[in-house]
Structures are given as C-alpha cells and as structure tokens.
Coordinates of C-alpha atoms in Angstrom, one line a residue:
X1 CA 0.1 -0.2 -0.3
X2 CA 1.5 3.2 -1.0
X3 CA 1.3 6.4 1.3
X4 CA -1.1 8.1 -1.0
X5 CA -3.9 5.1 -1.3
X6 CA -4.1 5.0 2.2
X7 CA -7.9 4.0 3.0
X8 CA -9.1 2.8 6.3
X9 CA -11.5 0.2 7.0
X10 CA -11.8 1.4 10.8
X11 CA -10.7 4.9 12.0
X12 CA -9.4 4.7 15.6
X13 CA -9.7 7.9 17.7
X14 CA -7.3 7.7 20.9
X15 CA -3.5 5.9 20.6
X16 CA -4.0 4.5 24.4
X17 CA -4.2 1.0 25.3
X18 CA -8.1 0.1 24.0
X19 CA -6.7 2.1 21.2
X20 CA -3.4 -0.1 20.4
X21 CA -5.9 -3.5 21.4
X22 CA -8.4 -2.6 19.2
X23 CA -6.0 -1.8 15.9
X24 CA -4.5 -4.5 16.8
X25 CA -7.1 -7.0 16.2
X26 CA -7.7 -5.0 13.2
X27 CA -4.9 -5.3 12.2
X28 CA -4.6 -9.3 12.5
X29 CA -7.6 -9.7 10.4
X30 CA -6.1 -7.8 7.5
X31 CA -8.1 -4.4 8.4
X32 CA -6.4 -0.8 7.5
X33 CA -6.5 1.7 10.7
X34 CA -6.2 5.0 10.7
X35 CA -5.3 5.6 14.3
X36 CA -5.7 9.4 15.1
X37 CA -4.3 11.4 18.6
X38 CA -4.0 15.1 20.1
X39 CA -0.4 14.5 21.8
X40 CA 2.7 13.2 19.8
X41 CA 4.3 9.9 19.1
X42 CA 6.1 9.7 22.8
X43 CA 2.6 8.9 24.3
X44 CA 2.0 6.0 22.5
X45 CA -0.6 3.8 25.4
X46 CA -1.7 6.7 26.8
X47 CA -2.6 6.8 30.8
X48 CA -1.7 2.6 30.7
X49 CA 2.1 3.8 30.5
X50 CA 1.8 5.4 33.8
X51 CA 0.5 2.2 35.5
X52 CA 1.5 -0.2 37.9
X53 CA 0.4 -2.6 35.7
X54 CA -1.9 -4.5 38.0
X55 CA -3.9 -7.0 36.5
X56 CA -6.5 -9.1 37.9
X57 CA -7.2 -12.2 37.5
X58 CA -9.4 -15.1 38.9
X59 CA -8.1 -18.7 39.5
X60 CA -4.7 -17.7 38.3
X61 CA -1.4 -20.5 38.5
X62 CA 0.0 -17.5 40.7
X63 CA -2.8 -17.9 42.8
X64 CA -2.8 -21.5 43.3
X65 CA 1.1 -21.4 44.0
X66 CA 0.4 -18.6 46.9
X67 CA -2.2 -20.9 47.7
X68 CA -5.5 -18.6 47.4
X69 CA -8.4 -20.5 46.2
X70 CA -10.3 -19.0 44.0
X71 CA -13.5 -19.6 41.1
X72 CA -15.1 -17.4 38.8
X73 CA -18.4 -17.7 41.4
X74 CA -16.5 -16.6 44.1
X75 CA -14.6 -13.6 41.7
X76 CA -18.3 -12.5 40.1
X77 CA -19.4 -12.7 43.9
X78 CA -17.2 -10.0 44.8
X79 CA -17.9 -8.1 41.6
X80 CA -21.5 -7.6 41.6
X81 CA -21.4 -7.0 45.5
X82 CA -18.6 -4.0 44.7
X83 CA -20.6 -2.4 41.5
X84 CA -23.8 -2.4 43.8
X85 CA -25.9 -2.6 40.1
X86 CA -29.1 -0.7 40.9
X87 CA -30.4 1.2 37.5
X88 CA -31.1 -2.3 35.4
X89 CA -34.9 -1.2 34.1
X90 CA -36.8 -3.8 33.2
X91 CA -34.1 -6.4 32.1
X92 CA -34.6 -5.2 28.1
X93 CA -31.8 -4.5 25.7
X94 CA -34.2 -1.4 24.3
X95 CA -35.7 2.0 26.0
X96 CA -36.4 0.3 28.9
X97 CA -32.9 -1.0 29.9
X98 CA -31.3 0.6 32.5
X99 CA -28.0 2.5 32.5
X100 CA -26.6 -0.7 34.4
X101 CA -28.5 -3.1 32.4
X102 CA -25.3 -3.3 29.7
X103 CA -22.7 -2.6 32.5
X104 CA -24.1 -5.7 34.1
X105 CA -23.5 -7.4 30.9
X106 CA -20.0 -7.1 30.5
X107 CA -19.0 -7.5 34.2
X108 CA -20.4 -11.0 33.8
X109 CA -18.6 -11.6 30.4
X110 CA -15.0 -9.9 31.8
X111 CA -15.3 -12.1 34.7
X112 CA -15.6 -15.4 32.9
X113 CA -12.8 -13.3 30.4
X114 CA -10.5 -12.8 33.6
X115 CA -10.7 -16.7 34.4
X116 CA -11.1 -18.9 31.0
X117 CA -8.7 -16.5 28.1
X118 CA -7.1 -13.3 29.8
X119 CA -3.7 -15.2 31.4
X120 CA -3.6 -16.7 28.2
X121 CA -4.0 -14.1 25.7
X122 CA -1.5 -11.6 27.1
X123 CA 1.7 -14.7 27.6
X124 CA 0.7 -15.2 23.7
X125 CA 2.0 -11.8 23.5
X126 CA 4.6 -11.9 25.5
X127 CA 3.4 -10.3 29.1
X128 CA 4.1 -11.7 32.2
X129 CA 3.3 -11.7 35.9
X130 CA 5.4 -11.8 39.4
X131 CA 4.8 -14.8 41.7
X132 CA 3.4 -12.5 44.5
X133 CA -0.3 -11.6 44.2
X134 CA -1.3 -9.0 45.8
X135 CA -4.8 -8.4 47.4
X136 CA -6.5 -4.5 46.3
X137 CA -9.3 -3.2 47.7
X138 CA -9.9 -5.6 51.0
X139 CA -13.2 -4.8 51.4
X140 CA -16.2 -3.7 54.1
X141 CA -16.4 -6.5 55.9
X142 CA -19.4 -8.2 54.4
X143 CA -19.4 -11.2 52.3
X144 CA -21.4 -9.9 50.0
X145 CA -20.4 -6.5 50.0
X146 CA -17.9 -4.6 48.2
X147 CA -14.2 -6.0 47.9
X148 CA -11.8 -8.4 46.9
X149 CA -12.4 -12.2 49.0
X150 CA -9.0 -12.9 48.0
X151 CA -6.1 -11.6 46.8
X152 CA -6.1 -11.1 42.8
X153 CA -3.8 -8.5 42.2
X154 CA -0.7 -9.6 39.8
X155 CA 1.5 -7.0 39.4
X156 CA 3.3 -6.8 35.9
X157 CA 6.6 -7.6 35.4
X158 CA 7.9 -4.1 33.3
X159 CA 4.4 -2.4 34.4
X160 CA 2.1 -0.3 33.0
X161 CA 5.3 0.3 30.0
X162 CA 5.3 -3.7 29.1
X163 CA 1.6 -3.7 29.0
X164 CA 1.7 -1.1 26.3
X165 CA 4.8 -2.7 24.5
X166 CA 2.7 -6.4 23.9
X167 CA 0.3 -4.2 21.9
X168 CA 2.5 -1.5 20.3
X169 CA 4.9 -3.6 19.1
X170 CA 2.7 -5.2 16.6
X171 CA 0.6 -2.6 15.9
X172 CA 4.1 -1.0 14.9
X173 CA 5.3 -4.1 12.6
X174 CA 1.5 -3.8 10.9
X175 CA 2.5 0.3 10.9
X176 CA 5.9 -1.0 8.7
X177 CA 3.5 -2.9 7.2
X178 CA 1.3 -0.6 5.8
X179 CA -1.9 -1.7 7.2
X180 CA -2.0 1.1 10.2
X181 CA -1.4 4.8 9.6
X182 CA -0.9 6.7 12.8
X183 CA -1.9 10.4 12.4
X184 CA -0.8 11.9 15.5
X185 CA -1.1 15.5 16.9
X186 CA -5.0 15.5 14.8
X187 CA -7.3 16.3 17.2
X188 CA -10.7 15.1 16.3
X189 CA -13.3 17.5 17.0
X190 CA -17.3 16.0 14.9
X191 CA -17.9 13.1 14.3
X192 CA -19.0 13.3 10.7
X193 CA -22.6 12.1 10.4
X194 CA -24.6 11.0 7.3
X195 CA -27.6 10.1 7.0
X196 CA -27.6 8.5 10.4
X197 CA -24.4 6.7 10.2
X198 CA -21.2 7.9 11.3
X199 CA -19.0 8.0 8.6
X200 CA -15.6 10.0 9.5
X201 CA -14.0 12.3 11.9
X202 CA -13.3 15.9 11.3
X203 CA -11.2 18.5 13.3
X204 CA -8.0 20.1 13.9
X205 CA -4.1 19.8 13.3
X206 CA -1.9 20.9 16.1
X207 CA 1.2 22.3 15.8
X208 CA 4.0 20.1 16.5
X209 CA 5.4 19.7 19.6
X210 CA 8.1 17.3 20.9
X211 CA 7.3 17.8 24.3
X212 CA 8.1 14.5 26.7
X213 CA 5.4 11.9 27.4
X214 CA 3.1 13.6 29.8
X215 CA 4.5 16.9 30.1
X216 CA 1.4 19.3 28.3
X217 CA 1.8 20.0 24.6
X218 CA 0.1 23.5 23.1
X219 CA -3.4 23.1 21.2
X220 CA -2.1 25.7 18.7
X221 CA -4.2 25.4 15.6
X222 CA -1.7 24.1 12.1
X223 CA -4.2 23.0 10.1
X224 CA -7.8 20.9 9.6
X225 CA -8.5 17.1 8.6
X226 CA -11.0 14.9 7.5
X227 CA -11.0 11.4 6.8
X228 CA -13.6 9.2 6.4
X229 CA -14.1 5.3 7.0
X230 CA -17.2 2.8 7.2
X231 CA -16.6 2.5 10.7
X232 CA -15.1 4.3 14.2
X233 CA -13.8 3.6 17.2
X234 CA -13.7 5.6 20.2
X235 CA -10.7 5.1 22.6
X236 CA -10.0 8.5 23.9
X237 CA -9.9 7.2 27.5
X238 CA -11.5 9.4 30.2
X239 CA -11.8 13.0 32.2
X240 CA -9.2 12.9 35.2
X241 CA -7.2 15.9 34.5
X242 CA -10.9 17.7 33.7
X243 CA -11.8 19.0 37.0
X244 CA -14.5 21.3 35.9
X245 CA -16.4 18.4 34.3
X246 CA -15.7 16.0 37.3
X247 CA -17.1 18.7 39.6
X248 CA -19.8 18.6 37.9
X249 CA -20.6 15.1 37.4
X250 CA -19.7 14.4 40.9
X251 CA -21.9 12.2 43.0
X252 CA -22.6 14.8 46.1
X253 CA -25.8 13.1 47.6
X254 CA -23.7 9.5 47.5
X255 CA -20.2 10.4 49.1
X256 CA -19.9 13.5 49.8
X257 CA -18.9 17.4 48.3
X258 CA -16.9 17.5 45.8
X259 CA -13.4 18.4 46.7
X260 CA -12.6 21.5 46.8
X261 CA -8.4 20.9 47.0
X262 CA -8.0 18.1 44.0
X263 CA -4.7 16.7 42.4
X264 CA -4.6 14.6 39.2
X265 CA -3.5 11.0 38.7
X266 CA -3.4 11.9 35.3
X267 CA -2.3 13.4 32.5
X268 CA -3.3 17.4 31.1
X269 CA -4.7 15.4 27.4
X270 CA -6.7 13.5 29.5
X271 CA -9.6 15.5 28.4
X272 CA -13.0 14.0 28.1
X273 CA -13.5 16.0 25.1
X274 CA -14.6 12.8 23.2
X275 CA -17.7 12.4 25.7
X276 CA -19.8 15.0 24.5
X277 CA -18.6 14.6 20.6
X278 CA -19.8 11.1 20.6
X279 CA -23.1 12.3 22.3
X280 CA -23.8 15.2 19.6
X281 CA -22.9 12.1 16.9
X282 CA -26.1 10.0 18.5
X283 CA -24.1 8.2 21.2
X284 CA -25.2 7.8 24.9
X285 CA -23.3 8.7 28.0
X286 CA -24.6 6.7 31.2
X287 CA -23.7 6.6 34.9
X288 CA -21.9 10.0 34.3
X289 CA -21.2 10.3 37.7
X290 CA -19.7 7.4 38.6
X291 CA -15.8 7.9 39.1
X292 CA -12.8 6.4 40.7
X293 CA -11.2 9.4 42.8
X294 CA -8.6 7.9 45.3
X295 CA -8.1 9.6 48.9
X296 CA -4.1 8.5 49.4
X297 CA -3.9 11.3 47.2
X298 CA 0.2 13.3 47.6
X299 CA 1.8 15.8 45.6
X300 CA 4.4 14.4 43.0
X301 CA 7.8 16.6 44.7
X302 CA 9.1 15.8 41.4
X303 CA 6.2 16.3 38.7
X304 CA 5.8 16.2 35.3
X305 CA 2.0 17.1 34.5
X306 CA 0.6 19.9 36.4
X307 CA -1.0 18.7 39.8
X308 CA 1.3 16.0 39.5
X309 CA -0.5 13.5 41.9
X310 CA 0.8 10.0 42.7
X311 CA -1.4 7.3 45.1
X312 CA 0.2 5.3 48.1
X313 CA -0.9 1.6 47.8
X314 CA -0.9 1.3 51.3
X315 CA -0.8 -1.8 53.5
X316 CA -3.6 -2.1 56.1
X317 CA -1.4 -1.1 59.4
X318 CA -1.3 2.5 59.3
X319 CA -3.4 4.7 61.3
X320 CA -6.3 6.9 59.5
X321 CA -7.5 9.8 61.3
X322 CA -9.7 12.5 59.3
X323 CA -9.0 16.3 59.3
X324 CA -10.5 16.6 63.0
X325 CA -8.1 13.7 64.3
X326 CA -11.2 11.2 64.5
X327 CA -9.8 7.8 63.5
X328 CA -11.7 7.0 60.7
X329 CA -14.0 3.9 61.3
X330 CA -14.9 0.4 60.4
X331 CA -13.3 -1.6 57.7
X332 CA -13.5 1.5 55.5
X333 CA -11.1 2.8 58.1
X334 CA -8.2 0.3 56.9
X335 CA -6.2 1.3 54.7
X336 CA -6.5 0.0 51.5
X337 CA -9.8 -2.2 52.8
X338 CA -12.9 -0.1 51.1
X339 CA -11.8 3.3 49.0
X340 CA -15.2 4.9 48.5
X341 CA -16.4 3.8 52.0
X342 CA -13.6 5.8 52.9
X343 CA -14.1 9.0 50.9
X344 CA -17.2 8.9 52.3
X345 CA -16.0 9.6 56.0
X346 CA -13.3 11.8 54.7
X347 CA -15.7 14.3 53.0
X348 CA -18.1 14.6 56.0
X349 CA -15.9 16.1 58.2
X350 CA -16.3 18.9 55.5
X351 CA -12.7 18.6 53.9
X352 CA -11.2 17.0 52.0
X353 CA -7.7 15.4 53.1
X354 CA -6.9 13.4 55.4
X355 CA -3.8 11.7 58.0
X356 CA -1.9 8.4 58.3
X357 CA 0.1 8.1 61.1
X358 CA 2.6 5.2 60.8
X359 CA 6.2 3.8 62.3
X360 CA 9.3 3.5 60.0
X361 CA 8.8 0.5 60.1
X362 CA 5.4 0.7 58.5
X363 CA 6.7 2.3 55.5
X364 CA 9.2 0.2 54.7
X365 CA 7.2 -3.0 54.6
X366 CA 4.1 -1.6 53.4
X367 CA 4.3 2.0 51.3
X368 CA 3.7 0.8 47.8
X369 CA 3.5 3.8 44.9
X370 CA 1.4 3.9 42.0
X371 CA 3.1 4.8 38.2
X372 CA 5.6 2.8 36.4
X373 CA 8.2 5.1 36.6
X374 CA 8.3 4.9 40.8
X375 CA 8.6 1.0 40.4
X376 CA 12.1 1.2 38.7
X377 CA 13.1 -1.9 39.7
X378 CA 9.8 -4.0 38.3
X379 CA 9.7 -1.7 35.6
X380 CA 13.1 -2.3 34.4
X381 CA 12.6 -6.1 34.8
X382 CA 15.5 -5.8 37.1
X383 CA 16.1 -9.3 38.9
X384 CA 18.8 -8.3 41.4
X385 CA 17.4 -4.5 42.1
X386 CA 14.0 -6.0 43.2
X387 CA 15.6 -7.9 45.7
X388 CA 17.6 -4.8 47.6
X389 CA 14.8 -2.5 47.1
X390 CA 11.8 -5.0 48.6
X391 CA 13.7 -7.3 50.9
X392 CA 16.3 -5.2 52.2
X393 CA 16.1 -3.5 54.8
X394 CA 14.7 0.1 54.5
X395 CA 12.0 1.8 52.0
X396 CA 12.2 1.6 48.7
X397 CA 13.9 4.4 47.2
X398 CA 11.4 6.2 45.3
X399 CA 9.1 5.7 48.4
X400 CA 12.4 7.7 51.3
X401 CA 12.7 10.3 48.5
X402 CA 8.8 11.2 48.9
X403 CA 9.2 10.8 52.5
X404 CA 12.6 13.4 52.2
X405 CA 11.4 15.7 49.7
X406 CA 7.4 15.2 49.9
X407 CA 5.6 18.2 50.8
X408 CA 2.7 15.8 52.7
X409 CA 5.3 14.2 55.2
X410 CA 6.0 15.1 58.7
X411 CA 8.8 12.4 60.5
X412 CA 9.5 13.1 63.8
X413 CA 10.9 11.4 67.4
X414 CA 7.9 12.4 69.4
X415 CA 4.1 12.4 69.4
X416 CA 4.2 16.5 70.2
X417 CA 6.9 16.9 67.2
X418 CA 4.9 15.1 65.0
X419 CA 1.6 16.9 65.9
X420 CA 3.3 20.5 65.3
X421 CA 4.5 20.0 61.9
X422 CA 1.0 18.5 61.5
X423 CA -0.6 21.5 62.1
X424 CA 2.1 23.2 59.9
X425 CA 0.4 21.9 56.3
X426 CA -3.3 21.0 57.6
X427 CA -5.7 23.2 55.8
X428 CA -8.1 22.6 58.2
X429 CA -8.5 22.9 62.1
X430 CA -5.9 22.0 64.0
X431 CA -5.0 18.9 65.8
X432 CA -4.7 18.2 69.6
X433 CA -2.1 15.8 70.6
X434 CA -4.2 14.2 73.4
X435 CA -6.8 13.3 70.7
X436 CA -4.3 11.4 68.4
X437 CA -2.4 10.1 72.0
X438 CA -6.0 8.5 73.2
X439 CA -6.6 6.4 69.8
X440 CA -3.0 5.4 69.3
X441 CA -2.8 4.3 73.3
X442 CA -5.8 1.9 72.6
X443 CA -4.9 1.2 69.6
X444 CA -1.8 0.1 71.2
X445 CA -3.6 -1.8 73.8
X446 CA -4.9 -4.2 71.5
X447 CA -1.3 -5.7 70.5
X448 CA -0.6 -7.3 73.0
X449 CA -2.5 -10.4 72.0
X450 CA -2.7 -12.6 68.8
X451 CA -6.5 -11.6 68.8
X452 CA -8.7 -8.4 69.4
X453 CA -11.8 -6.4 68.6
X454 CA -10.4 -3.7 67.2
X455 CA -11.1 -4.5 63.3
X456 CA -7.7 -3.0 62.0
X457 CA -6.0 -5.2 63.9
X458 CA -7.9 -7.7 62.9
X459 CA -7.1 -6.9 59.3
X460 CA -3.9 -7.0 60.2
X461 CA -4.1 -10.5 61.4
X462 CA -6.1 -11.7 58.2
X463 CA -3.7 -9.9 55.8
X464 CA -0.6 -12.0 57.2
X465 CA -2.3 -15.2 55.7
X466 CA -1.7 -14.6 53.1
X467 CA 2.2 -15.6 51.6
X468 CA 2.8 -12.5 49.9
X469 CA 1.2 -9.9 52.8
X470 CA 3.4 -11.8 55.1
X471 CA 6.2 -11.3 53.0
X472 CA 6.9 -8.4 51.6
X473 CA 3.9 -6.1 51.8
X474 CA 2.2 -6.8 55.8
X475 CA 4.8 -5.1 58.6
X476 CA 4.8 -7.1 62.0
X477 CA 2.4 -6.4 64.1
X478 CA 3.9 -3.3 66.6
X479 CA 2.8 -0.5 68.5
X480 CA 2.9 2.4 66.8
X481 CA 4.4 4.6 70.0
X482 CA 6.9 2.3 70.6
X483 CA 10.3 3.9 69.2
X484 CA 12.2 0.6 68.6
X485 CA 10.1 1.3 65.0
X486 CA 10.4 4.6 65.1
X487 CA 10.8 7.4 64.4
X488 CA 6.9 8.7 63.7
X489 CA 5.3 9.7 60.1
X490 CA 2.6 11.5 59.3
X491 CA 1.4 11.6 55.5
X492 CA -1.3 14.4 54.6
X493 CA -3.6 12.4 52.1
X494 CA -5.2 14.3 49.5
X495 CA -7.8 13.5 46.7
X496 CA -6.5 12.9 43.3
X497 CA -8.0 11.8 40.3
X498 CA -7.6 8.8 38.3
X499 CA -10.4 6.8 36.4
X500 CA -13.9 7.8 34.7
X501 CA -16.4 4.6 35.6
X502 CA -19.5 5.5 33.7
X503 CA -19.2 6.7 29.7
X504 CA -20.7 5.6 26.6
X505 CA -23.0 2.4 26.4
X506 CA -21.6 0.0 24.4
X507 CA -23.2 -3.4 23.6
X508 CA -21.4 -6.5 24.1
X509 CA -19.7 -5.8 20.6
X510 CA -18.8 -2.1 22.0
X511 CA -21.3 -0.6 19.7
X512 CA -22.4 2.5 20.6
X513 CA -26.0 2.6 21.5
X514 CA -28.8 5.6 21.2
X515 CA -31.6 6.6 23.4
X516 CA -33.7 4.3 22.0
X517 CA -31.3 1.0 22.8
X518 CA -30.4 1.2 19.1
X519 CA -26.7 0.7 18.0
X520 CA -25.2 4.0 16.3
X521 CA -24.8 3.0 12.7
X522 CA -20.4 3.2 12.0
X523 CA -19.7 4.5 16.0
X524 CA -18.6 2.2 18.6
X525 CA -16.6 2.5 22.0
X526 CA -13.9 1.1 24.1
X527 CA -11.8 1.3 27.4
X528 CA -12.4 4.3 29.6
X529 CA -14.5 6.1 27.7
X530 CA -17.1 3.6 27.5
X531 CA -16.8 2.9 31.0
X532 CA -14.2 0.1 30.2
X533 CA -17.2 -1.7 28.7
X534 CA -21.3 -0.7 28.4
X535 CA -20.8 2.3 30.1
X536 CA -19.8 1.4 33.9
X537 CA -18.5 -2.1 34.3
X538 CA -17.6 -1.1 37.3
X539 CA -20.8 0.3 38.7
X540 CA -19.7 2.1 41.7
X541 CA -17.1 0.8 43.0
X542 CA -13.7 -1.2 41.3
X543 CA -12.0 -4.3 42.8
X544 CA -8.7 -3.4 40.9
X545 CA -6.4 -4.8 38.4
X546 CA -9.7 -4.4 36.2
X547 CA -8.4 -0.9 34.5
X548 CA -5.5 -1.8 32.5
X549 CA -7.8 -5.6 31.7
X550 CA -11.1 -3.4 31.2
X551 CA -9.3 -1.5 28.2
X552 CA -8.1 -4.5 26.7
X553 CA -11.0 -6.7 27.4
X554 CA -13.3 -3.8 25.5
X555 CA -10.7 -3.2 22.6
X556 CA -10.5 -6.6 21.7
X557 CA -14.2 -6.9 21.0
X558 CA -14.8 -4.3 19.4
X559 CA -11.2 -5.1 17.4
X560 CA -13.0 -8.6 16.8
X561 CA -15.9 -7.2 16.1
X562 CA -15.1 -5.0 13.6
X563 CA -13.1 -7.4 11.6
X564 CA -15.6 -9.7 11.4

C-alpha cells in the first residue's frame, strides 16, 4: 500500500491501550486502520504507560501456587457486591433498559474472560506477571459487599510500559507493513454523520510539539483534517484531568461534596472531550456520576504534568484519621480496604484531606507508590535491584524520596513534634496531641494479644495469613508509639483524580447505543471512554487490577467485532 492510497476500513480515535488493542486485532484480520491522537508519538499507550500494571486474574496458577482458592463464582460475587448495580431497568435491551443493563452484562463477560482467557491471551503476546499476588480493595467487611475476598492483583513484570509494549510492537509492525497509519497531533472535533450513520471524523491539526511523555503540549491550530471510514472507534480515555467536568458529575449525594483541593493522577490530555462529541453524533452517556478518585493522594515532589499526584498503595497497618483528628471507622478505616467508604467519611467532615500516622517499620514494608516511574526495579525488570529494594531493610528509594522531599510528609521522634508538624501543613482545624494520643494508645493496647476487638488489628492479622502479605507487604504487628519502630511519620492524604467509571453505553460488541437502545451505525467505543465496557462495567466500585484489563477486554471485543 502506498502512502497516497491508504483508505482506512476503521478510524480509531485515541492511541491509548484500548486503541492499541483494537488496532492490533483489526490488523491481524487484515483491516486498514487509521489511528488519530491529539498528542505526539511519545505518548503512545496513553495513561496505561504510567500505570503500575496490575491485572486481575481469577483462579490463576500464581494464585494457586500462593495457596489462594479462587473461583469465577467467588469473583462474580465480589464484582456484583462491589458494583452494586442499581439502575437495571426492565431487563430488556431497548428503551426500558436501565443504565446498568449493559454494564451488568459486560461484568459477567469480563469475569469469564479473567478466568478463562485473559492470562493466556496476554502470555501469548509475551506478558508475564510476578509470582506474588497482591490483595487490593480488601472489602467492607461483608461477604456479599464490596471488595476482593482473596488476593487477585497480579503485578506485571515491567509494569505499565510492558503492558503497552506487547500491543504497541505488533501494531508498529503492522504500521511498517502498511496496514496501520498513525496521525499524531490530530484533535478530533466532530464525528461526521450522514443519514444517521457515523462515516468519519473532522478536526484540528495541532502544531508540532516534541514534549516528553506526559508533559502538557500546546493546543495551537496548524490546520484542519477530515477522514472517512465505514467505522469509527472512540478510545479517547476518561475525564481525570478535567476537574471542572469531574465536579459537574461528582456524586455529592452518595459520597459527599466535591473536593476543593483536587490533584491529578493522570496527564493533562485526559480531558474527556470525546464524550460530548460522541453524544452529538447520537451516542448515549450513562452513569456520569460514577468515578474512581483515590483518597491516598500525595503531591509529586518531582512532577511531570500539572497538579501531578501519586497514590500511596498502602498496607493495612497505618492508623487513619480525618481532618479533625478522629479515627476513621469500620473496614473503610483500614487502609486499602474500601476506597469509597473512606471517601464518605473524609468528605463528611467538610474537609477534603485526611492523615495516615505510622512508623518507619510500616513505611518500609507497606508503602508502595502507584506509577511505573515510581517502581524502577519492576518497570526495568531488574531482578537484582528488585531483591535489594523489596527484601532488604529500608523503604524502596522512591518511597524514601517522598518521605524526604514530599510536602505531605511529617517525620518526628515524638508525638508532640509530629502533631506540631501536621498542624503546619493542615488545610483545616488544628489537631490536639491528646486526641491522637488517646487513639494511638488504645490501638497499641490491642497489640498485646493475637486476638482483638479492633477491626483494623483483625485486618492486619488476617492479611498476614496471605503469603504475599506476610513476606513483602504487611509489617509485623507492633505498637505505633514503640520508639524501636520509629521515627513517627504522618502523611497528609489528598484526593486525586484517576478513573472514569461511567461512559458511552455500548453493547457487547462495543457498538455505541442511542437513547432508544439501538446501535448508532458506524460508531464504536472501548476503554475508559466507555466505562471500560457498556458504560460502566465497574458499577459504583472497582476491585482494582481491572482498568487495564477493561481496556484490553473492550478493545479486543471491538476489534474482533469489526474484523468480522
């Protein structure tokens, strides 16, 4: 195929993970694909490149080797208990369907995929996972409620860049062979509709910008474009850096008021533009009020994008206090157990931050940071470095760097000094030493026995029954005020944006649906813009390890449907 003769069968809008997966499947089937993206080639793979690379598998060999008994029945129970699908309508595919009709069907299909195909599909492309299975979103304390009943978080050896690589390389090979063409710095402004069908795209050619990956690029117009194809696939991502759009959609009645201070866990190009553009072409948006913001965000001392935030991936041992110095209650007061439950307690105070109080022993064993760049040993696939950083005494280098340079960290030898430092950086009420001391002493008394009535201490003991947690993830139980485990550390936790859980409504082939439930001819969607499938496959809560997997599953579904 010559450069001038290229006529695409499919246009893909967005060169992130979902777009790469769909393009890979289409190229395998001999379809010509034009991929448009408003960023430059440095950003191939989009937000997935920055991720930790966690993937949820069900009843995997890694789980079985770690003594974990999982099943698709248990996984679906956990998924549905977390999703809390409450907008199902009359159960039909037409106008009487609720907003959760297709998300529920996508959820059932995704759990089957995670059990039967996902691991083999990725391994055939060259992706491997670490043998240690992590336990994310440990639950709200109910068997039928939110959370993972067992560890399911499989960390990719190579993190997000490796997940991107295994799809980018075959797509780039297809590009070299003439089946795929990329058009970077092409910003889609309109979907072209003729006789009710989407037949192409129009937009603005942006001025060249050689900014490094993730760095904000210019939006200067340098021209216009229009391309036609029988099908357009929207894979443009979520709304995580569009704080105004997030606040308009914020679920105030369900979780509390939108945070005033919001920091960004995603680059500036995650702007949500294609949602409204797709709606204008006849697609339906559902579950707008569902999003997955984290409450353990910290400001990046070495930022790449504006308001750049990193999430702490915590073990269960840090004590968690709201802005008033009250300990968070129940299982949602256990770090890493129930993100939305914790969000409700934090925002109910009228403030948008909270505190971890912990020891050096806890930070060394239990603090991990989200992001491929914060885990150079795993991202670089360096076994020696991994052993030195994860098994040796001391916290991993990136964690220590945040402890030393991060504006959210306070380190002190005494509780009085710690609270004084917390009050310097508090955005709300001053804390009293006596209030924190009362909670700390009470929790410390519960550490004298192997049994307890304190739900957080129960969670610590339960976590250490997991081989992964006992070996590398959960500190040996100890008293917070024991100076042999010091110094004391406090971390101001902010709310950071990350994932959009609602999105464009799609059927199981990824076809966008109109208000009557009919497919919009020629228009498809996959990945975060489609709520990772159906317009919200996660419902109200995510189990983690499911975002990359949702991009892969929905991108594959669209690619294979169009290939047929």
